[in-house]
Short mmCIF file of C-alpha atoms and ligand atoms in Angstrom, two decimals:
data_model
loop_
_atom_site.label_atom_id
_atom_site.label_comp_id
_atom_site.label_asym_id
_atom_site.label_seq_id
_atom_site.Cartn_x
_atom_site.Cartn_y
_atom_site.Cartn_z
CA MET A 131 86.97 137.12 182.06
CA SER A 132 88.64 134.92 179.45
CA PRO A 133 90.31 136.64 176.45
CA PRO A 134 92.35 134.07 174.31
CA GLY A 135 95.39 133.66 174.43
CA GLU A 136 97.87 130.62 174.34
CA GLY A 137 97.49 127.59 176.10
CA SER A 138 94.00 128.95 177.99
CA PRO A 139 93.28 125.31 179.81
CA VAL A 140 89.29 124.32 179.66
CA SER A 141 88.01 123.20 182.68
CA PRO A 142 88.03 118.73 183.31
CA PRO A 143 84.20 118.28 183.46
CA VAL A 144 82.20 118.51 186.90
CA ASP A 145 82.24 114.92 188.36
CA ALA A 146 79.09 114.74 189.79
CA ALA A 147 79.59 111.93 192.42
CA ALA A 148 82.70 114.27 193.23
CA ILE A 149 80.73 117.03 193.71
CA ALA A 150 77.81 114.98 196.05
CA ALA A 151 80.64 113.20 198.27
CA ALA A 152 81.93 116.79 198.48
CA VAL A 153 78.65 118.29 199.38
CA ARG A 154 78.78 115.55 201.72
CA VAL A 155 81.95 116.60 203.47
CA LEU A 156 80.78 119.77 204.22
CA HIS A 157 77.39 118.82 205.53
CA ARG A 158 79.71 117.19 208.01
CA GLY A 159 82.14 119.29 208.81
CA GLY A 160 85.20 118.90 206.86
CA LEU A 161 87.63 120.16 204.22
CA VAL A 162 87.77 120.81 200.90
CA ALA A 163 89.91 121.54 198.19
CA LEU A 164 87.81 123.57 195.85
CA PRO A 165 89.23 124.81 192.68
CA THR A 166 87.38 128.30 191.34
CA GLU A 167 88.93 130.06 188.69
CA THR A 168 91.96 132.74 190.44
CA VAL A 169 93.44 129.61 192.09
CA TYR A 170 92.17 126.85 195.04
CA GLY A 171 90.39 127.58 198.34
CA LEU A 172 89.89 125.20 201.22
CA ALA A 173 86.06 125.64 202.27
CA ALA A 174 84.35 125.49 205.29
CA ASP A 175 81.06 125.68 204.73
CA ALA A 176 80.84 129.34 206.92
CA ASP A 177 77.98 129.17 209.02
CA ASN A 178 80.07 125.77 210.66
CA ARG A 179 82.31 127.82 213.22
CA SER A 180 84.81 124.64 214.26
CA ALA A 181 84.58 124.02 210.70
CA VAL A 182 86.06 127.78 209.88
CA GLN A 183 87.89 126.89 213.09
CA ALA A 184 89.65 123.63 211.39
CA VAL A 185 90.32 125.32 208.09
CA PHE A 186 92.56 128.77 209.98
CA ALA A 187 94.02 125.43 211.93
CA ALA A 188 95.03 123.61 208.33
CA LYS A 189 96.50 126.93 207.04
CA GLY A 190 98.41 127.30 209.90
CA ARG A 191 96.90 131.03 208.96
CA PRO A 192 95.67 133.29 212.59
CA ALA A 193 92.70 133.47 213.67
CA ASP A 194 91.78 137.57 213.46
CA HIS A 195 92.66 137.29 209.18
CA PRO A 196 89.41 137.02 207.87
CA LEU A 197 88.06 134.00 205.38
CA ILE A 198 86.45 134.50 202.14
CA VAL A 199 82.39 133.71 201.87
CA HIS A 200 82.80 132.01 198.54
CA VAL A 201 77.99 132.68 197.39
CA ARG A 202 75.88 131.34 194.81
CA ASP A 203 75.23 134.52 193.23
CA GLY A 204 74.04 138.36 194.35
CA ALA A 205 71.14 137.22 195.30
CA ALA A 206 72.91 135.63 198.49
CA ILE A 207 74.45 139.04 198.94
CA ASP A 208 72.13 140.63 201.59
CA ALA A 209 72.63 137.59 204.06
CA TRP A 210 75.64 137.77 204.26
CA ALA A 211 75.97 142.18 204.15
CA ARG A 212 74.21 144.77 205.91
CA GLU A 213 74.40 148.43 204.35
CA VAL A 214 75.33 147.53 201.06
CA PRO A 215 75.63 150.17 198.41
CA GLN A 216 74.71 150.59 194.95
CA ALA A 217 78.92 150.39 193.86
CA ALA A 218 78.70 146.73 195.25
CA ARG A 219 75.40 146.06 193.17
CA THR A 220 76.29 147.77 190.38
CA LEU A 221 80.21 145.58 190.65
CA ALA A 222 78.31 142.07 191.73
CA ALA A 223 76.17 142.33 189.06
CA ARG A 224 79.10 143.74 186.44
CA PHE A 225 81.97 140.82 187.48
CA TRP A 226 79.99 137.95 189.21
CA PRO A 227 80.33 135.00 188.75
CA GLY A 228 84.23 135.78 188.81
CA PRO A 229 87.12 136.56 190.23
CA LEU A 230 86.01 139.79 192.28
CA THR A 231 85.89 139.75 196.05
CA LEU A 232 83.48 142.79 197.49
CA VAL A 233 83.51 143.68 201.68
CA LEU A 234 80.46 145.17 202.53
CA ARG A 235 79.45 145.55 205.92
CA ARG A 236 79.16 142.10 208.14
CA SER A 237 74.94 141.43 208.19
CA ALA A 238 74.62 139.07 212.16
CA ARG A 239 75.08 135.70 210.03
CA ALA A 240 78.28 136.83 209.13
CA HIS A 241 79.82 135.08 213.01
CA ASP A 242 83.57 136.60 213.99
CA GLY A 243 84.98 132.80 212.90
CA LEU A 244 84.82 134.23 209.44
CA THR A 245 85.71 138.44 209.88
CA GLY A 246 88.19 138.13 212.64
CA GLY A 247 86.32 140.00 215.07
CA GLN A 248 85.33 142.52 212.24
CA ASP A 249 82.50 144.06 211.10
CA THR A 250 82.50 143.39 207.65
CA VAL A 251 82.67 140.00 205.55
CA GLY A 252 84.83 139.56 202.00
CA LEU A 253 82.30 137.94 199.16
CA ARG A 254 82.24 136.81 195.94
CA CYS A 255 80.80 134.55 193.94
CA PRO A 256 82.88 132.08 192.01
CA ALA A 257 82.54 130.82 187.78
CA HIS A 258 84.90 128.07 187.50
CA PRO A 259 82.13 125.21 186.61
CA TRP A 260 83.51 122.88 189.69
CA ALA A 261 82.75 125.78 192.26
CA ARG A 262 79.42 127.00 190.89
CA ALA A 263 78.69 122.89 190.39
CA LEU A 264 79.38 121.98 194.63
CA LEU A 265 77.38 125.55 195.43
CA GLU A 266 75.08 124.45 193.53
CA ALA A 267 74.34 120.83 195.25
CA LEU A 268 75.32 123.27 198.81
CA THR A 269 72.00 125.43 198.59
CA GLN A 270 69.38 123.60 197.93
CA GLN A 271 67.68 124.18 201.18
CA ASP A 272 68.96 127.30 201.89
CA PRO A 273 70.02 129.84 199.00
CA ALA A 274 72.61 131.76 200.58
CA ARG A 275 74.25 129.34 202.02
CA ALA A 276 78.07 129.57 201.47
CA VAL A 277 81.36 128.86 201.74
CA ALA A 278 84.29 129.93 203.45
CA ALA A 279 87.32 129.23 202.04
CA PRO A 280 90.68 130.95 201.73
CA SER A 281 93.83 129.87 199.03
CA ALA A 282 94.58 126.67 199.78
CA ASN A 283 97.71 127.06 200.26
CA SER A 284 100.21 127.07 204.25
CA PHE A 285 99.35 130.32 205.76
CA GLY A 286 102.04 132.79 204.17
CA ARG A 287 102.96 130.17 201.12
CA ILE A 288 102.25 130.22 197.44
CA SER A 289 99.22 130.03 196.85
CA PRO A 290 97.74 126.87 194.74
CA SER A 291 96.76 127.40 190.86
CA GLN A 292 96.56 123.10 190.71
CA ALA A 293 95.64 119.74 192.54
CA ALA A 294 99.00 118.67 192.58
CA HIS A 295 100.04 122.45 194.27
CA VAL A 296 97.11 121.41 196.58
CA ARG A 297 98.67 117.77 197.90
CA ALA A 298 102.53 118.93 197.96
CA ASP A 299 101.35 121.35 200.15
CA LEU A 300 98.78 120.62 202.85
CA GLY A 301 97.62 117.12 201.71
CA GLU A 302 94.10 114.33 202.07
CA LYS A 303 93.97 113.24 205.07
CA PRO A 304 94.59 110.69 206.39
CA SER A 305 97.97 111.50 206.14
CA GLY A 306 97.24 115.09 205.80
CA LYS A 307 95.02 117.77 206.10
CA VAL A 308 92.12 118.36 204.37
CA ASP A 309 89.11 116.02 203.54
CA LEU A 310 89.21 115.96 199.94
CA ILE A 311 90.66 117.44 197.77
CA LEU A 312 88.89 118.15 194.14
CA ASP A 313 90.98 118.19 190.76
CA GLY A 314 89.20 120.70 188.49
CA GLY A 315 92.14 121.54 186.70
CA ALA A 316 95.05 123.89 186.52
CA CYS A 317 92.72 127.77 187.28
CA PRO A 318 92.05 130.22 184.75
CA VAL A 319 92.58 133.48 186.58
CA GLY A 320 95.70 131.68 188.25
CA ILE A 321 96.40 134.61 190.66
CA GLU A 322 93.66 135.58 193.25
CA SER A 323 90.55 137.67 193.79
CA THR A 324 90.62 141.71 193.17
CA ILE A 325 89.28 142.83 196.16
CA VAL A 326 87.07 145.59 196.79
CA ASP A 327 86.27 147.70 200.39
CA LEU A 328 82.91 148.99 199.78
CA SER A 329 81.91 149.10 203.23
CA GLY A 330 83.03 152.54 204.26
CA ASP A 331 82.15 156.33 202.27
CA ALA A 332 84.46 155.27 198.81
CA PRO A 333 85.21 151.89 196.90
CA ARG A 334 89.45 151.70 197.74
CA LEU A 335 90.86 148.49 195.87
CA LEU A 336 92.47 146.12 198.83
CA ARG A 337 94.67 143.50 195.94
CA PRO A 338 94.71 144.35 192.58
CA GLY A 339 93.30 141.59 190.48
CA SER A 340 92.66 139.91 187.28
CA VAL A 341 89.71 142.08 187.58
CA THR A 342 91.76 145.91 187.07
CA ARG A 343 91.39 149.39 188.57
CA GLU A 344 89.74 150.23 185.12
CA GLN A 345 87.55 147.73 184.83
CA LEU A 346 86.58 148.62 188.38
CA GLN A 347 86.18 152.55 187.02
CA ALA A 348 84.62 152.05 183.60
CA ALA A 349 81.90 150.01 185.96
CA LEU A 350 81.71 152.31 188.46
CA GLY A 351 82.42 156.01 186.86
CA ALA A 352 84.46 157.14 189.39
CA PRO A 353 87.99 156.67 190.09
CA VAL A 354 89.53 153.07 193.11
CA PRO A 355 92.05 154.82 195.18
CA ASP A 356 93.89 151.66 197.26
CA ALA A 357 92.64 150.91 200.62
CA ASP A 358 94.02 153.99 203.54
CA SER A 359 96.20 151.94 206.09
CA ASP A 360 92.12 152.58 207.73
CA ALA A 361 91.24 149.77 205.24
CA PRO A 362 90.51 146.31 207.09
CA ARG A 363 92.34 144.34 207.86
CA ALA A 364 93.64 141.86 204.68
CA PRO A 365 96.89 140.26 205.56
CA GLY A 366 97.55 139.43 202.11
CA ARG A 367 98.51 143.31 202.02
CA LEU A 368 100.25 143.31 205.53
CA GLU A 369 103.29 141.57 205.40
CA SER A 370 105.02 138.66 203.32
CA HIS A 371 102.63 136.50 201.18
CA TYR A 372 103.10 134.59 198.24
CA ALA A 373 106.15 133.55 199.17
CA PRO A 374 108.60 130.42 197.73
CA ARG A 375 111.13 128.77 199.83
CA THR A 376 113.62 130.05 198.19
CA PRO A 377 114.74 133.82 197.47
CA LEU A 378 113.24 135.89 195.23
CA GLU A 379 114.80 139.00 193.43
CA LEU A 380 112.95 140.98 190.96
CA VAL A 381 115.28 143.31 188.75
CA ASP A 382 114.58 145.12 185.47
CA GLU A 383 115.31 143.41 182.15
CA GLY A 384 117.76 145.22 181.07
CA ALA A 385 119.79 144.93 184.00
CA LEU A 386 119.33 141.23 184.06
CA ALA A 387 122.38 140.05 182.61
CA ALA A 388 124.91 141.27 184.70
CA ARG A 389 123.34 140.50 187.54
CA ILE A 390 123.27 136.90 187.01
CA ASN A 391 127.42 137.36 185.36
CA ALA A 392 127.36 139.66 189.85
CA LEU A 393 125.64 136.15 191.04
CA ARG A 394 128.71 133.69 188.96
CA GLY A 395 128.79 131.44 192.15
CA GLU A 396 126.25 131.61 193.08
CA ARG A 397 123.25 128.03 191.53
CA LEU A 398 120.69 130.97 190.19
CA ALA A 399 116.85 130.33 189.05
CA VAL A 400 115.54 132.29 185.90
CA LEU A 401 111.80 133.90 185.29
CA ALA A 402 112.12 135.96 182.20
CA PRO A 403 111.11 136.63 178.49
CA ALA A 404 112.81 133.99 176.10
CA ARG A 405 114.43 136.99 174.55
CA ALA A 406 117.05 137.45 177.85
CA LEU A 407 117.09 134.14 178.51
CA LEU A 408 119.32 133.53 175.36
CA ASP A 409 122.47 133.88 177.26
CA ARG A 410 122.67 130.14 177.61
CA GLY A 411 126.35 130.14 179.31
CA ALA A 412 125.60 131.80 182.37
CA PRO A 413 125.17 129.87 185.52
CA VAL A 414 121.42 128.84 185.39
CA ILE A 415 120.09 125.56 187.12
CA ALA A 416 116.67 126.39 186.09
CA ARG A 417 114.34 128.60 183.43
CA ALA A 418 111.54 129.51 182.75
CA ILE A 419 109.93 131.84 179.72
CA ALA A 420 107.85 133.94 181.54
CA PRO A 421 104.89 135.02 179.13
CA SER A 422 105.02 137.95 177.58
CA ASP A 423 100.60 137.54 178.35
CA PRO A 424 99.07 139.10 181.47
CA VAL A 425 97.10 137.25 181.67
CA ASP A 426 98.30 134.21 180.68
CA TYR A 427 101.29 134.83 183.04
CA ALA A 428 98.59 135.28 185.65
CA ARG A 429 97.99 132.34 184.81
CA ARG A 430 100.82 130.61 185.08
CA LEU A 431 102.82 132.43 187.31
CA TYR A 432 101.97 130.55 190.99
CA ALA A 433 103.33 127.29 188.66
CA LEU A 434 106.05 128.50 187.35
CA LEU A 435 106.85 129.75 191.25
CA HIS A 436 106.80 126.26 192.25
CA GLU A 437 108.46 124.82 189.67
CA LEU A 438 111.51 127.17 190.18
CA ASP A 439 110.93 127.15 194.06
CA ALA A 440 111.69 123.30 193.55
CA ALA A 441 114.89 124.33 192.03
CA GLY A 442 117.50 123.04 194.20
CA ALA A 443 118.61 127.45 193.34
CA GLY A 444 119.81 128.87 196.15
CA ARG A 445 118.09 132.23 194.87
CA ILE A 446 115.75 133.06 192.63
CA LEU A 447 115.56 135.45 190.41
CA VAL A 448 112.45 138.00 187.90
CA ALA A 449 112.63 140.82 185.92
CA ARG A 450 110.21 143.48 186.14
CA PRO A 451 107.33 142.98 184.15
CA PRO A 452 106.56 145.55 182.37
CA GLN A 453 104.05 148.24 183.55
CA GLY A 454 100.06 149.50 183.02
CA ASP A 455 96.44 148.48 184.26
CA ALA A 456 97.29 144.94 183.38
CA TRP A 457 100.06 143.88 185.32
CA GLU A 458 99.58 145.75 188.17
CA ALA A 459 98.52 142.16 189.35
CA LEU A 460 101.37 140.86 188.68
CA HIS A 461 103.54 143.58 189.63
CA ASP A 462 101.36 143.12 193.25
CA ARG A 463 102.39 139.52 193.77
CA LEU A 464 106.14 139.67 191.76
CA ASN A 465 106.96 142.59 195.00
CA ARG A 466 105.41 140.96 197.89
CA ALA A 467 106.89 137.06 196.98
CA ALA A 468 109.87 139.47 197.31
CA THR A 469 112.29 139.52 199.83
CA PRO A 470 114.28 143.08 201.58
CA ALA A 471 117.04 142.34 200.75
CA SER A 472 117.06 142.79 196.27
CA GLY A 473 114.35 146.05 197.31
CA GLY A 474 111.54 144.30 196.69
CA GLU A 475 108.29 145.43 198.71
CA ARG A 476 107.35 143.20 201.78
CA LEU A 477 104.59 145.19 203.27
O1 TXA B 733 90.63 133.87 194.60
C1 TXA B 733 90.64 134.38 195.75
O2 TXA B 733 90.12 135.44 196.69
C2 TXA B 733 90.98 133.28 196.68
C3 TXA B 733 89.95 131.88 196.64
C4 TXA B 733 89.32 130.56 197.11
O3 TXA B 733 88.15 132.75 196.27
N1 TXA B 733 90.70 133.44 197.81
C5 TXA B 733 91.37 133.73 198.78
O4 TXA B 733 91.56 133.76 200.41
O5 TXA B 733 93.06 134.17 197.73
P1 TXA B 733 92.70 133.84 201.44
O6 TXA B 733 92.44 134.29 202.24
O7 TXA B 733 94.14 133.48 201.05
O8 TXA B 733 93.52 136.03 200.60
C6 TXA B 733 91.58 136.73 200.79
C7 TXA B 733 92.18 138.14 201.34
C8 TXA B 733 92.46 137.93 202.06
O9 TXA B 733 93.92 138.54 202.75
C9 TXA B 733 91.28 138.85 203.60
O10 TXA B 733 92.74 139.26 204.57
C10 TXA B 733 91.41 139.28 202.82
O11 TXA B 733 90.45 138.69 201.11
N2 TXA B 733 89.79 139.53 203.11
C11 TXA B 733 89.27 138.57 203.67
N3 TXA B 733 87.96 139.17 204.38
C12 TXA B 733 88.22 140.43 204.87
C13 TXA B 733 87.41 141.71 205.34
N4 TXA B 733 86.09 141.59 205.07
N5 TXA B 733 88.30 142.43 205.27
C14 TXA B 733 88.94 142.55 204.39
N6 TXA B 733 89.83 141.24 204.06
C15 TXA B 733 89.06 140.68 203.43
MG1 MG B 734 95.64 133.06 200.05
#
C-alpha cells in the first residue's frame, strides 16, 4: 500500500521510550494520540470503559457513534467478533496490516461503549510502525488486547495527518485533552481507512478509502456495492464531516476561472492543479497545488485543508478531482467538506 509518489514520507524511527510511556498511559486509563498510516487516532484501552468514555468526551463526539478497535493482527478478530464470514478472513489476509476496517458482528468483549450499543464492531489492524510497536507492547500478556481509536480531532473537524494538527486541536495535558501525543511524522496514507460492512449477507462499502472498491472486489471476486440505508450507522456517512471552518466549494476545473472572477471582492483560497492556478492576477489570497496523483493527493489533503483554512479566506474553492476508482475516496472527503450552498453533498 505504499505506491511510489513524489514526497513519500518515511516515518521517523520508532521511539521505544515514547512507546513505553504510551503503554503506561493506556494501562492507567489515559488517552494517547497515535500515528497510524491513515490519520492520527485518539487511543484508549478498548477494554477500559471509562477510558473509552473519555475519548468521546475529548472529541465532543455523540456516545452512539461507534469507535474502531485496533488490533495487533488477524488472530484477534475472534476475540472481538463472532460469526466471522470467510470474506472477512480473505480481506484481513489480503489487506492487514493496512488501511481497511472490517465491520463484523460483535463478541461479548466489544462492549456498548465501543459500539454505540450496536450489534457490530469495527476492527482494523494498522500498519504504521509506531502503531504496530504500541500494539506489540500492549499485547504482551493478552494477544487480543486492543486500542479503541477514532481520528484524533474534535467532532466534525478535519482529521489530523500530523502530530501538529492534534496539538493545535485537542492539545496535550495539562492545558489540552490528550495525556500523550506521539509524533510519528506525517501519515503516509493521509485519509481515513476504507470501511467494509461484513455483518450482513454480502459485503458493503461504508466508507471509501485508499484500499479501493476495485481492490476489494478483486480480492473477494464479488461486487462491493455501497451500503443501503439499513446499514450500521457510520457518522462519517450521515453528516458533514471532515469540514474546515471556512466554507468550501467544489468547482469543476473548467469553471474555476469564471467562478473566481464572479467572486471578485471575496477573499478566496484555492486548491487546484497547477495548470488551473496560472492566473496570478486573480484575487486569491492563498493557493495550493492539487497533486495530480491520487495517492499524493490523499496524503496531503488534510494538511492542505488545514493550511487553507488558516489563511483567513471567506471561501475555499477546490477544483473537483478526476473521476475513477483511485479518486473515489477523495471525492467522498471533498463532498463532505463542501458546504450545501455549493452543491456539495451534506449526508
Ligand atoms: O483510518 C481510520 O479509520 C482512523 C484511524 C485512527 O484508524 N480512524 C477513524 O475513526 O477514522 P473515526 O471514528 O473517526 O471514524 C470511524 C468510522 C466512523 O464513521 C464510525 O461510525 C465507523 O467508523 N464505525 C466504527 N465502528 C462501526 C460499526 N460497528 N458499524 C458501523 N460503522 C462503524
Ligand atoms: Mg473521524
